[in-house]
PDB file of C-alpha atoms in Angstrom:
ATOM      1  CA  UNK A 208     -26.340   2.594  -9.166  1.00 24.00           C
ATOM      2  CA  UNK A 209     -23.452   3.886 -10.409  1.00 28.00           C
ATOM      3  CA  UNK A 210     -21.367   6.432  -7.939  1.00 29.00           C
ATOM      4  CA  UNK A 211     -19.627   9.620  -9.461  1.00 34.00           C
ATOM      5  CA  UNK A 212     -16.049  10.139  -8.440  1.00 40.00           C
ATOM      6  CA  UNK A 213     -15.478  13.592  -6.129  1.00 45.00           C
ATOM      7  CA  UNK A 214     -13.237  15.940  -8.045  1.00 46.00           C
ATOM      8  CA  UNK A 215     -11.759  18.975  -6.548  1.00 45.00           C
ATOM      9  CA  UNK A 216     -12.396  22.006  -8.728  1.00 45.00           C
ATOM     10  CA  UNK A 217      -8.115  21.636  -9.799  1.00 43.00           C
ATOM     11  CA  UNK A 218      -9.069  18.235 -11.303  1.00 46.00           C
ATOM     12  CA  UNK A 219      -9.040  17.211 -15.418  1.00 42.00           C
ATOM     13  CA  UNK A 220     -10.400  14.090 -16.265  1.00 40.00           C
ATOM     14  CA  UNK A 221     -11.166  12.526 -19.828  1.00 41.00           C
ATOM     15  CA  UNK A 222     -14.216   9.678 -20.576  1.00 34.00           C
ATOM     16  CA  UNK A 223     -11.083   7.583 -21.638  1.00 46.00           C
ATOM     17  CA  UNK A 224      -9.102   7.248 -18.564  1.00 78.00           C
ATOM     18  CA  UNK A 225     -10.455   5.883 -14.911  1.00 94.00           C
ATOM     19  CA  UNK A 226      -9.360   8.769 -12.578  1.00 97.00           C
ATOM     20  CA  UNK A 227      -6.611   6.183 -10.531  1.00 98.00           C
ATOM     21  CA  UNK A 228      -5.189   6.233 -14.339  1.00 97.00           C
ATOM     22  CA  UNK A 229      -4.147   9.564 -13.976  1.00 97.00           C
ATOM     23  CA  UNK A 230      -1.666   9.016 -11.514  1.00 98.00           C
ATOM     24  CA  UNK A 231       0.482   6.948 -13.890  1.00 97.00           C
ATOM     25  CA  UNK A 232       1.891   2.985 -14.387  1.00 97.00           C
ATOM     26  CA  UNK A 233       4.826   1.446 -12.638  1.00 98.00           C
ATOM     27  CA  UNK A 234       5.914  -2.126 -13.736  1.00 98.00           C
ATOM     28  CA  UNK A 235       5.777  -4.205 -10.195  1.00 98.00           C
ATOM     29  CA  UNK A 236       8.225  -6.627 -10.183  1.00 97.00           C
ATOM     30  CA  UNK A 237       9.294  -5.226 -13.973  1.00 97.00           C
ATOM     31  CA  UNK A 238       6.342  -7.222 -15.289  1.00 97.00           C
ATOM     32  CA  UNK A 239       3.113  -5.934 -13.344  1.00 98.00           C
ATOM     33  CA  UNK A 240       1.889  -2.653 -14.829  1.00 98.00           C
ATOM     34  CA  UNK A 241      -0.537  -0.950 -11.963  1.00 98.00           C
ATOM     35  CA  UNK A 242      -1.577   2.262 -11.523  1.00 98.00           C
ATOM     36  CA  UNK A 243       0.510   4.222  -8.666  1.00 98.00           C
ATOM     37  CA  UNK A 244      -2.410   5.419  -6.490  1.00 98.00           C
ATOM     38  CA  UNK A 245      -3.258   1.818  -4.992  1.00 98.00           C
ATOM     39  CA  UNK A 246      -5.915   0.841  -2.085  1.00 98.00           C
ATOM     40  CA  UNK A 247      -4.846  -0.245   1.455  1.00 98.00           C
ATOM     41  CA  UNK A 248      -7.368  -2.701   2.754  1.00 98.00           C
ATOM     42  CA  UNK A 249      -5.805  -2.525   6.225  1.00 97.00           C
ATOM     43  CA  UNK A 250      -9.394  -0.285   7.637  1.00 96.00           C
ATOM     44  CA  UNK A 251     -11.809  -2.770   6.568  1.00 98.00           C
ATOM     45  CA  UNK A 252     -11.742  -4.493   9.411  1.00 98.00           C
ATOM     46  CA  UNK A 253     -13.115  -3.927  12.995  1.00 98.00           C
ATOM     47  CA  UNK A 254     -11.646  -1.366  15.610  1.00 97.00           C
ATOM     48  CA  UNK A 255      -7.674  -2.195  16.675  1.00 97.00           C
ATOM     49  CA  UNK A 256      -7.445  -3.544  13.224  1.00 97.00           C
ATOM     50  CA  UNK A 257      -9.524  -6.526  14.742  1.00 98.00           C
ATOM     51  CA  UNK A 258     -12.908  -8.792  13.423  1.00 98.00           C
ATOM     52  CA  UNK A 259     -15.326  -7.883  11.132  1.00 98.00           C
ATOM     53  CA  UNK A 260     -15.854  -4.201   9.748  1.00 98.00           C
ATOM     54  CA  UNK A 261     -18.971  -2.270  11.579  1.00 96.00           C
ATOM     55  CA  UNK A 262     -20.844  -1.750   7.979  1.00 98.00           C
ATOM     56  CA  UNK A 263     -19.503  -5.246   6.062  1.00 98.00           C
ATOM     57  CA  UNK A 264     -21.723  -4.328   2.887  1.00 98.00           C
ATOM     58  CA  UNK A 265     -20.075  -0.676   3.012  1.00 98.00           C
ATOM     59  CA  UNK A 266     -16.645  -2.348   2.886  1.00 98.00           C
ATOM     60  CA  UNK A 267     -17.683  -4.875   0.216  1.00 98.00           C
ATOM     61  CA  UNK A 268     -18.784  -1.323  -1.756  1.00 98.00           C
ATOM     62  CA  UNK A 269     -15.267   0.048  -1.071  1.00 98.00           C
ATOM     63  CA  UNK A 270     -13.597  -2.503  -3.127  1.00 98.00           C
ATOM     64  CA  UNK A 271     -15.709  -2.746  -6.040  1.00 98.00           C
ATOM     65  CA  UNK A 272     -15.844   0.909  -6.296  1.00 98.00           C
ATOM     66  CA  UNK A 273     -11.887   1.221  -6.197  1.00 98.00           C
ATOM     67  CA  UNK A 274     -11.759  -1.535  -8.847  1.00 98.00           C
ATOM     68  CA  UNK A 275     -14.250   0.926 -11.270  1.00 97.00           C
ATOM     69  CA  UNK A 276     -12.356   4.147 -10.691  1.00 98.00           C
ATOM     70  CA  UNK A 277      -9.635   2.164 -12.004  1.00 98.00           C
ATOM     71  CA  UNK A 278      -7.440   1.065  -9.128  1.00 98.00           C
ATOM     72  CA  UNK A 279      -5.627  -2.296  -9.827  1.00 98.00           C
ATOM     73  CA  UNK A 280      -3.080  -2.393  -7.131  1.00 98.00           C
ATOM     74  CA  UNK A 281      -5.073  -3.744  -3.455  1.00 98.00           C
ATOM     75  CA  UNK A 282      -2.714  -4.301  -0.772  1.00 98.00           C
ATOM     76  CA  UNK A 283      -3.283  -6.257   2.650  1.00 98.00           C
ATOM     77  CA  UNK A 284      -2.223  -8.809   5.002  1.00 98.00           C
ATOM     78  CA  UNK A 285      -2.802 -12.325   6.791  1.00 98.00           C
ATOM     79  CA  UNK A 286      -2.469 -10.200  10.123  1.00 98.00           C
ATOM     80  CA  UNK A 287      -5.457  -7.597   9.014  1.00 98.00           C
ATOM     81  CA  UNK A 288      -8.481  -8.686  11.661  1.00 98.00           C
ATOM     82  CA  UNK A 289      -6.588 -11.285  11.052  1.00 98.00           C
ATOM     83  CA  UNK A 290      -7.428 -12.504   8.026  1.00 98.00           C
ATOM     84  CA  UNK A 291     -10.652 -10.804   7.608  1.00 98.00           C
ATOM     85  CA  UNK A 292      -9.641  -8.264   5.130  1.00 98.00           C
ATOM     86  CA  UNK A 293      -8.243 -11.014   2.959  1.00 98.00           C
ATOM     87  CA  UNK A 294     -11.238 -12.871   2.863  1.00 98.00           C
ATOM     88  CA  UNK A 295     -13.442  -9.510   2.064  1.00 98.00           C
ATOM     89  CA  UNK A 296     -11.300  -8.917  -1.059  1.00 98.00           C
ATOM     90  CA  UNK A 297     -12.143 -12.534  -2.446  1.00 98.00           C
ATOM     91  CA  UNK A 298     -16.102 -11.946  -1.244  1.00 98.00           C
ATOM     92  CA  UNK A 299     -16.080  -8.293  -3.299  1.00 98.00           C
ATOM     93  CA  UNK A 300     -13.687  -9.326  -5.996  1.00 98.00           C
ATOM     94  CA  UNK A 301     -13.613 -12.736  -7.143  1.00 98.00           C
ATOM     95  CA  UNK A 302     -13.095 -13.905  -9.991  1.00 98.00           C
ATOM     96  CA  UNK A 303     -11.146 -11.354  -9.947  1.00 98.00           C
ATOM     97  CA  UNK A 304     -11.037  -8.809 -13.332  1.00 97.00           C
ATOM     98  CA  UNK A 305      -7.594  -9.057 -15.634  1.00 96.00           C
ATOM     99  CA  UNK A 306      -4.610  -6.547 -14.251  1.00 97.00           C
ATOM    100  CA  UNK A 307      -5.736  -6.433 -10.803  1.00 98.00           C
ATOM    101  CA  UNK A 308      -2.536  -7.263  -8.476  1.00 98.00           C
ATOM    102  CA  UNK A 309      -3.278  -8.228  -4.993  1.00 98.00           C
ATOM    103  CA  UNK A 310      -0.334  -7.943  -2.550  1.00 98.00           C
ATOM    104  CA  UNK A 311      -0.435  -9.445   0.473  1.00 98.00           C
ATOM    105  CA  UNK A 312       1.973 -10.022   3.667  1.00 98.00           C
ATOM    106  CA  UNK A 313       2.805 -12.395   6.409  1.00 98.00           C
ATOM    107  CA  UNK A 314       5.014 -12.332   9.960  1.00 98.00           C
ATOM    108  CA  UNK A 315       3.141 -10.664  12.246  1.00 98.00           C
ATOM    109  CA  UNK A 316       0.734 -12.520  15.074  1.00 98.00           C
ATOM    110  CA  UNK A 317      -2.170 -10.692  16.069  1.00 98.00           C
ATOM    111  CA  UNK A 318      -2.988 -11.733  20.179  1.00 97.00           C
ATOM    112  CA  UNK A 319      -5.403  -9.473  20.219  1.00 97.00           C
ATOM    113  CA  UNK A 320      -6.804  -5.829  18.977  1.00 97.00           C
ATOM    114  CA  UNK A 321      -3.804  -3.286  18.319  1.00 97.00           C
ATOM    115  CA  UNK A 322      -1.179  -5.946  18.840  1.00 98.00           C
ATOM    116  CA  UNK A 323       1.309  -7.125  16.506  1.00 98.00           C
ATOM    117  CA  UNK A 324       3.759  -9.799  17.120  1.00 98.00           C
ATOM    118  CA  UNK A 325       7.147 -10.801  14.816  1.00 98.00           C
ATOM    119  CA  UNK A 326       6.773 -14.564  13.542  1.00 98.00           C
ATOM    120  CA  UNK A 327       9.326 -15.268  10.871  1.00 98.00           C
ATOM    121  CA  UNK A 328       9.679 -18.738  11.429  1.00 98.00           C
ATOM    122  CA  UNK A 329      10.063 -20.517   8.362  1.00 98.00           C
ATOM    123  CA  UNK A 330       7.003 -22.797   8.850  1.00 98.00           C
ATOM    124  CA  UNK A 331       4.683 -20.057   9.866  1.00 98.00           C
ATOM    125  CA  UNK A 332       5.644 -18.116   7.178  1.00 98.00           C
ATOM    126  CA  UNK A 333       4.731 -21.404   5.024  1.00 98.00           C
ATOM    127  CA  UNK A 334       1.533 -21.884   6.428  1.00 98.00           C
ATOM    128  CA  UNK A 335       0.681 -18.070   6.149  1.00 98.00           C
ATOM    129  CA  UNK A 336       0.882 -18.177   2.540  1.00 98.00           C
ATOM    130  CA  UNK A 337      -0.958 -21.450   2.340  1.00 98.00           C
ATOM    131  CA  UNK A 338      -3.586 -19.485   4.175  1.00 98.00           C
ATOM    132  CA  UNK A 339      -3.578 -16.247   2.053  1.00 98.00           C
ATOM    133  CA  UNK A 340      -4.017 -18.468  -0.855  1.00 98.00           C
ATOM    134  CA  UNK A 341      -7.070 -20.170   0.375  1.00 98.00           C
ATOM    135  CA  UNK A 342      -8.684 -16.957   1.289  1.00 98.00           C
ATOM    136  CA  UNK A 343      -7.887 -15.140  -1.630  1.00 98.00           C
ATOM    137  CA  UNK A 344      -8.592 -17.832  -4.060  1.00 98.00           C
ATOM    138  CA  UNK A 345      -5.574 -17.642  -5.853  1.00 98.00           C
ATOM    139  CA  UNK A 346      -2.902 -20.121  -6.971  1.00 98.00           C
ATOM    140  CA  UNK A 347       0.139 -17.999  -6.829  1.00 98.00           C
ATOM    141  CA  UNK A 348       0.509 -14.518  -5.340  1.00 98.00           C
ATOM    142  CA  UNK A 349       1.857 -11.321  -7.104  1.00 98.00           C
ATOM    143  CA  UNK A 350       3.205  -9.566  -4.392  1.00 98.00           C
ATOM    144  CA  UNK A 351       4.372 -11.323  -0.869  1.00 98.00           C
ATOM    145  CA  UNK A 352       5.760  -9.197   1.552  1.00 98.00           C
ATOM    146  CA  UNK A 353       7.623 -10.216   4.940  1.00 98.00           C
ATOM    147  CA  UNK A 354       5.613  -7.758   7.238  1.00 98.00           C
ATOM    148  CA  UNK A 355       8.512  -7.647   9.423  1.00 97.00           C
ATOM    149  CA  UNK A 356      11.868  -8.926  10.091  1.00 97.00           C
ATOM    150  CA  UNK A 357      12.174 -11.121  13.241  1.00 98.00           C
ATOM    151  CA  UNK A 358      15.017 -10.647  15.237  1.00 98.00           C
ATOM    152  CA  UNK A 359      14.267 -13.959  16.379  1.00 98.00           C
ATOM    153  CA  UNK A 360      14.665 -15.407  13.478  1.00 98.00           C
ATOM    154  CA  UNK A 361      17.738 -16.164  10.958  1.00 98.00           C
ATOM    155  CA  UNK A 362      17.279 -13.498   8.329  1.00 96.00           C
ATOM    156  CA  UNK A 363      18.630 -15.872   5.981  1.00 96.00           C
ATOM    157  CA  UNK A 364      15.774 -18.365   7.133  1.00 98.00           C
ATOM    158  CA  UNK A 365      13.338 -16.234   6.506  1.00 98.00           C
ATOM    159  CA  UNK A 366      14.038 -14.720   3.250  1.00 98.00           C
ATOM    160  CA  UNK A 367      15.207 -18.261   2.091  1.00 98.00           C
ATOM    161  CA  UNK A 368      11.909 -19.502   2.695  1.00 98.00           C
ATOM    162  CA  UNK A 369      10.004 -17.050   0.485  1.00 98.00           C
ATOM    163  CA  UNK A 370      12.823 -17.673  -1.650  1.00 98.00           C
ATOM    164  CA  UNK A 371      12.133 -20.978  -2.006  1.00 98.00           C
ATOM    165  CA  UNK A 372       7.920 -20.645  -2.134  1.00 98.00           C
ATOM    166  CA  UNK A 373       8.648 -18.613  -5.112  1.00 98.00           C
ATOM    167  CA  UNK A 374      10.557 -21.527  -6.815  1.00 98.00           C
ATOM    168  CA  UNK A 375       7.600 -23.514  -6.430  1.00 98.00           C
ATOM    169  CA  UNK A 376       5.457 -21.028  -7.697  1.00 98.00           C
ATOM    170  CA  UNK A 377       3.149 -19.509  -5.009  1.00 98.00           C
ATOM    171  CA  UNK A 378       5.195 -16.116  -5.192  1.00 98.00           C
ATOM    172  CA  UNK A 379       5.674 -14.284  -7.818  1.00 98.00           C
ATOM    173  CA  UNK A 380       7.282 -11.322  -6.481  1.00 98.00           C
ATOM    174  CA  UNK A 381       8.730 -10.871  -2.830  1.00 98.00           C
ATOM    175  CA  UNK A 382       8.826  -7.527  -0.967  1.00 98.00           C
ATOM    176  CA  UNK A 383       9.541  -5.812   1.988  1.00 98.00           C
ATOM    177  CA  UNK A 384       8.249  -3.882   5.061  1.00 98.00           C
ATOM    178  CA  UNK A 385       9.646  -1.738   7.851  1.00 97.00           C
ATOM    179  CA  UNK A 386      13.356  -2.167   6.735  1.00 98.00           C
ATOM    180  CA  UNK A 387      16.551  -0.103   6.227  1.00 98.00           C
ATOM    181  CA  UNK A 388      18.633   0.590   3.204  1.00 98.00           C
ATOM    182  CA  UNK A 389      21.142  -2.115   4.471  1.00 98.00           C
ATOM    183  CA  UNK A 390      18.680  -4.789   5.156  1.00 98.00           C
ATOM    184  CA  UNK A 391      17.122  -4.238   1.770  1.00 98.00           C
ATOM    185  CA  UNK A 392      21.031  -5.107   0.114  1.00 98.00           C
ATOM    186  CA  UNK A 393      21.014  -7.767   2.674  1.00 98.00           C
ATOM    187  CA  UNK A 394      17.944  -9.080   1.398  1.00 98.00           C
ATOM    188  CA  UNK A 395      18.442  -8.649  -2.045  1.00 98.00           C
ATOM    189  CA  UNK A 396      21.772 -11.129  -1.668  1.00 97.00           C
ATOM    190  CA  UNK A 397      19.034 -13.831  -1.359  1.00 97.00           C
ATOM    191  CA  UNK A 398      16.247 -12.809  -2.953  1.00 98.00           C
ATOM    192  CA  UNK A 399      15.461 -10.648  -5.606  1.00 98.00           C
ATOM    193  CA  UNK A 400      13.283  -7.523  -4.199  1.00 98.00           C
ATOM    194  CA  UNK A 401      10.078  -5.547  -5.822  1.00 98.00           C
ATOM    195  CA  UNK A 402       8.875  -3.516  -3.543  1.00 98.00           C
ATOM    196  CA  UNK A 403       9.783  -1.714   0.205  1.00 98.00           C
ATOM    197  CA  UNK A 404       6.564  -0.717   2.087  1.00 98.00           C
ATOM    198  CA  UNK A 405       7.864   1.342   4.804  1.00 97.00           C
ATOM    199  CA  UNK A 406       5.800   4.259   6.588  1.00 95.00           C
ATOM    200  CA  UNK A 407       6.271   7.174   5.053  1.00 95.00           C
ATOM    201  CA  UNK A 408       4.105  10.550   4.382  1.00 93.00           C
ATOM    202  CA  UNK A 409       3.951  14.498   3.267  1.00 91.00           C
ATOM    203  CA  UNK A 410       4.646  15.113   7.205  1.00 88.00           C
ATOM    204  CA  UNK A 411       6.526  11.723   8.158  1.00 90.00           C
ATOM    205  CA  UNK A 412       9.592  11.269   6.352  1.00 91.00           C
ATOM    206  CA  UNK A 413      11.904   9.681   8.627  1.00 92.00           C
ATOM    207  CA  UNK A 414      12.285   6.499   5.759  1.00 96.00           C
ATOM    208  CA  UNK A 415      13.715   8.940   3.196  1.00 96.00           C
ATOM    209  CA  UNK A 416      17.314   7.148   2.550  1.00 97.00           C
ATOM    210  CA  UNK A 417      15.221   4.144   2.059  1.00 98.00           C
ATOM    211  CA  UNK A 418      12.815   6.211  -0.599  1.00 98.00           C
ATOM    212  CA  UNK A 419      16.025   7.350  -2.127  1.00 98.00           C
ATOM    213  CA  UNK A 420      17.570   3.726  -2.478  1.00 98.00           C
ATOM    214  CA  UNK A 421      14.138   2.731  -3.958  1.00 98.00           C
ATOM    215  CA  UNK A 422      14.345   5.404  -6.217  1.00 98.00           C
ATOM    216  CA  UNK A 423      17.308   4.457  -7.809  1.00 98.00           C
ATOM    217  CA  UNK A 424      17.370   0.927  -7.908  1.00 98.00           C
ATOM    218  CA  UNK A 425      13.811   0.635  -9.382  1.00 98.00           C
ATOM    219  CA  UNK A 426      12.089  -0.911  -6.276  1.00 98.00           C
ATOM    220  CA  UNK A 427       8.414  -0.077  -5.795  1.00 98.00           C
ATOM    221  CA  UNK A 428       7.844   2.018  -2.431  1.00 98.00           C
ATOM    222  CA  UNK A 429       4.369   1.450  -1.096  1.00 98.00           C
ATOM    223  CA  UNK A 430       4.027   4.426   1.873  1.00 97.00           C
ATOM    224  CA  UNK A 431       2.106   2.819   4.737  1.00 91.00           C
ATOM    225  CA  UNK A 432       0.032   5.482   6.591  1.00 85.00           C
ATOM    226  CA  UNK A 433       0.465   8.334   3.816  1.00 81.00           C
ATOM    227  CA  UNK A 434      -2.127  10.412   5.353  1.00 77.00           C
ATOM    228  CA  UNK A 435      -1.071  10.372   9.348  1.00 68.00           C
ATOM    229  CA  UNK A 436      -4.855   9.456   9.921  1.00 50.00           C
ATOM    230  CA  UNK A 437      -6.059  12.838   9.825  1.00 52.00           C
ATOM    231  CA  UNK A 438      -3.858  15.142  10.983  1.00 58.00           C
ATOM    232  CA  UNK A 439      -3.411  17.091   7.405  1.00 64.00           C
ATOM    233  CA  UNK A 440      -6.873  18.465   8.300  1.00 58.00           C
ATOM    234  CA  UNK A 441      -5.498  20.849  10.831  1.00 59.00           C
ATOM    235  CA  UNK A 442      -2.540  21.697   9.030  1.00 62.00           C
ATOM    236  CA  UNK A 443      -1.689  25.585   7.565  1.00 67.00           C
ATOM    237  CA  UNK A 444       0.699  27.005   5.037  1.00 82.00           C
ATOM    238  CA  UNK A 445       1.578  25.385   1.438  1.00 88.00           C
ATOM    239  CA  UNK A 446      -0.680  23.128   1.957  1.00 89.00           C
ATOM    240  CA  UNK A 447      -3.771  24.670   3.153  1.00 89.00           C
ATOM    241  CA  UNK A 448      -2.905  27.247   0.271  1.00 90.00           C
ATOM    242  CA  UNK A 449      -2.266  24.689  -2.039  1.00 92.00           C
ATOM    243  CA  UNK A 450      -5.546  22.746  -1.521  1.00 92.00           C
ATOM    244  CA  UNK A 451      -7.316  26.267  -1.610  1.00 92.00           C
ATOM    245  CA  UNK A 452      -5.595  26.728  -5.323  1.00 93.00           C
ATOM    246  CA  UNK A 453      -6.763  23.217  -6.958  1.00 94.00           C
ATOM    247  CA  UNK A 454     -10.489  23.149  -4.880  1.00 93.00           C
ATOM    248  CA  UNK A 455      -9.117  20.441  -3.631  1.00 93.00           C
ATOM    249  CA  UNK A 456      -8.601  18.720   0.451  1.00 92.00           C
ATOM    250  CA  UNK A 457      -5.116  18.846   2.046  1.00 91.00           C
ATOM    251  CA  UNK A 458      -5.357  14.971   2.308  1.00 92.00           C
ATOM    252  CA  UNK A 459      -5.717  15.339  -1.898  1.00 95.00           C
ATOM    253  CA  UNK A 460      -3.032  17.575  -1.951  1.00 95.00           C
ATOM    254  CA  UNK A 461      -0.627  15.043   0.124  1.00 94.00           C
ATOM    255  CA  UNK A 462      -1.251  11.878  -2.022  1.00 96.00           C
ATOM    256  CA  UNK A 463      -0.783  14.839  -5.054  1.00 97.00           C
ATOM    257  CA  UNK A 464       2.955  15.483  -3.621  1.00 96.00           C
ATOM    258  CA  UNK A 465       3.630  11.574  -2.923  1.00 97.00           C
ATOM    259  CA  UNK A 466       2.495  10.836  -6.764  1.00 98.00           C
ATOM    260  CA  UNK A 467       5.082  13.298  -7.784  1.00 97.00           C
ATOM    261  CA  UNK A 468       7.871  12.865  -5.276  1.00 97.00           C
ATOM    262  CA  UNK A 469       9.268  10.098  -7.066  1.00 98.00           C
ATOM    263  CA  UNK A 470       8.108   8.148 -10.130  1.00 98.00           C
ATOM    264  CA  UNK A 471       8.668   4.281  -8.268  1.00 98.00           C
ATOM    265  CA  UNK A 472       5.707   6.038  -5.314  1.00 98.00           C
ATOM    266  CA  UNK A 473       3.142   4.038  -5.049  1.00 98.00           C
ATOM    267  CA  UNK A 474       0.873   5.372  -2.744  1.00 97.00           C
ATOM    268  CA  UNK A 475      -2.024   2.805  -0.561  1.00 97.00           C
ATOM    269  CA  UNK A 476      -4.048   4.954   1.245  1.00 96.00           C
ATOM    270  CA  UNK A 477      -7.327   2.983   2.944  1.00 96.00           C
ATOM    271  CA  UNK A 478     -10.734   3.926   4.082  1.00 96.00           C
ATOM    272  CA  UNK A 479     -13.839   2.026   5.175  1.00 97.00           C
ATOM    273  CA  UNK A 480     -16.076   4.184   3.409  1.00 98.00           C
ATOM    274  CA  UNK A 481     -16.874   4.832  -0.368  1.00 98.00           C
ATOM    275  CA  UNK A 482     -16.852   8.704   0.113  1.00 98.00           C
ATOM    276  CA  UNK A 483     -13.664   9.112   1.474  1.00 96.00           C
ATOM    277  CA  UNK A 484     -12.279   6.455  -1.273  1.00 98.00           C
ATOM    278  CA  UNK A 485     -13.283   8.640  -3.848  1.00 98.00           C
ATOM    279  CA  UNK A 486     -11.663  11.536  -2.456  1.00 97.00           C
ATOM    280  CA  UNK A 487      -8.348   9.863  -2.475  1.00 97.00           C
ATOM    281  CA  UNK A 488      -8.250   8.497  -6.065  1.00 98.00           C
ATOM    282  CA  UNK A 489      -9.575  12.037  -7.262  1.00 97.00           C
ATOM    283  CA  UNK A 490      -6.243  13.211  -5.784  1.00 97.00           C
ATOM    284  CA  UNK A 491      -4.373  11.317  -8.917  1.00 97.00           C
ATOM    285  CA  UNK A 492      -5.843  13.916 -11.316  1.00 95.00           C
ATOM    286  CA  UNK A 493      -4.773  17.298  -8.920  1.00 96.00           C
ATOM    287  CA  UNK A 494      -1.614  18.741 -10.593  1.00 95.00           C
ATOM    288  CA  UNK A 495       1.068  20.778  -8.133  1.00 96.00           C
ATOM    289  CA  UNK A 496       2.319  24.057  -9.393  1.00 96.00           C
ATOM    290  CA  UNK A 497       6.502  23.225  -9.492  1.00 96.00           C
ATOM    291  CA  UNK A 498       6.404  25.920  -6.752  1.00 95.00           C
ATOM    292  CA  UNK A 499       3.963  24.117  -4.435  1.00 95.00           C
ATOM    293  CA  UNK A 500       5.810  21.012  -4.708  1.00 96.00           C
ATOM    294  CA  UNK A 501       8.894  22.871  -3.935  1.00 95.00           C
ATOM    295  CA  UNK A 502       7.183  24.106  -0.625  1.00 93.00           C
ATOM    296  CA  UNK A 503       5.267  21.035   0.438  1.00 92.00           C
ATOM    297  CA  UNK A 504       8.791  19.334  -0.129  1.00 93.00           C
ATOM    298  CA  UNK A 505      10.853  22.022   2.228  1.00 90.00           C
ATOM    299  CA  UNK A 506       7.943  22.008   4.531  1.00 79.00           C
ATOM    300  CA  UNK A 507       7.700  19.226   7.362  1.00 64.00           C
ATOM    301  CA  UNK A 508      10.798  18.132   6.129  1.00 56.00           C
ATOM    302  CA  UNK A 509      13.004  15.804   8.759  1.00 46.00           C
TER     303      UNK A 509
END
């Protein structure tokens, strides 16, 4: 059975566009055209970002269901359950349909539920990708981020070995996570860099430099956490009148102002459940006054 997307009352669509088409193309890497309003797969896995999801056929519906509202850009990680959400992408998705980009991290240990440890070392970082591979059923990887830096680690070590994993061609582009404006040019003296994924929201914008530095040297910025799990419900002023305007939710209206806040944006919000999936991709096709984006931007500011 075929789902209808949720559309606020603000919303245009048109039978030749998906609705995630509507919130425009950015060329990953310079050679990847997705659609900027991607899909986290971080929540399909069990509480404390640990085992197997509570409803595994609901999560298997959440992927192909992103995939036909036109999403093309899935991000996740070795770490997620660990490496259950990995292996749930491959179960939904493969063989997996032309122009979808899967993006995928490594160095971070998971000892148990809600706990995340650095690993940079150059052979785990090997091994992770030899992993991701297997599980994803994929030769070569478009998007391989370092989850974190280890301050354990040489930085030159670690970049050096994605470096060199992309010379043998299991990496086709390398990116980022967590990092500041001056390990990004620190990076980039190894490696060249796609994409920063750094938390960052409508109400959390202490990563703004970073956004800025993306901005203008054509990085892709992935915003971890774009929705502060939730707490946008509660929330008053531009946004609650903003979201009243466009018959739309204040969650919408947030992914609406990250879509427009810069053009290299490319927002991954996640959800376990079809619903709420549909919610967020409808927000691609909600379009801010130039006044409302002018308030959501002043407001919350840091």
């Amino acid at each position: 059975m075929t789902r209808s997307s949720t559309l606020p009352a603000g919303a245009t669509t048109t039978s030749e566009t998906l609705p995630a088409a509507h919130s425009g193309t950015f060329l990953l890497g310079g050679d990847l055209p997705v659609h900027r309003l991607g899909f986290g797969a971080m929540r399909l896995t069990g509480k404390g970002i640990w085992g197997p999801p509570a409803d595994r056929a609901e999560a298997i519906a959440v992927l192909r269901r992103a995939v036909a509202l036109g999403v093309n850009l899935i991000d996740t990680a070795d770490s997620y359950g660990p490496e259950v959400s990995e292996r749930l992408i491959a179960e939904a998705l493969h063989p997996y349909p032309a122009g979808l980009v899967i993006a995928t991290k490594a160095g971070l240990l998971r000892p148990g539920p809600d706990q995340w440890t650095p690993d940079g070392r150059p052979e785990h970082l090997r091994a992770a990708l030899e992993g991701s591979l297997r599980r994803l059923k994929l030769e070569r990887v478009d998007l391989y981020q370092l989850h974190r830096i280890d301050p354990a680690v040489p930085f030159a070590d670690q970049l050096g070995t994605l470096k060199r994993l992309q010379e043998d061609g299991k990496i086709r582009h390398i990116g980022l996570s967590e990092v500041s404006v001056a390990e990004i040019e620190r990076a980039r003296k190894v490696v060249e860099i796609a994409s920063v994924q750094n938390r960052y929201g409508l109400t959390d914008r202490q990563h703004e430099a970073v956004l800025d530095h993306c901005d203008r040297e054509g990085l892709a910025f992935l915003p971890w956490f774009p929705l502060g799990a939730g707490r946008l419900v509660h929330e008053s002023g531009p946004l609650a009148r903003a979201a009243k305007r466009l018959g739309g939710t204040p969650a919408q209206v947030a992914l609406a102002w990250l879509l427009r806040r810069s053009p290299v944006m490319l927002p991954i919000p996640g959800t376990s459940k079809v619903k709420h999936l549909e919610e967020n991709v409808a927000a691609a096709q909600l379009e801010l006054s130039d006044q409302e984006f002018e308030d959501l931007s002043i407001w919350h500011a840091s």
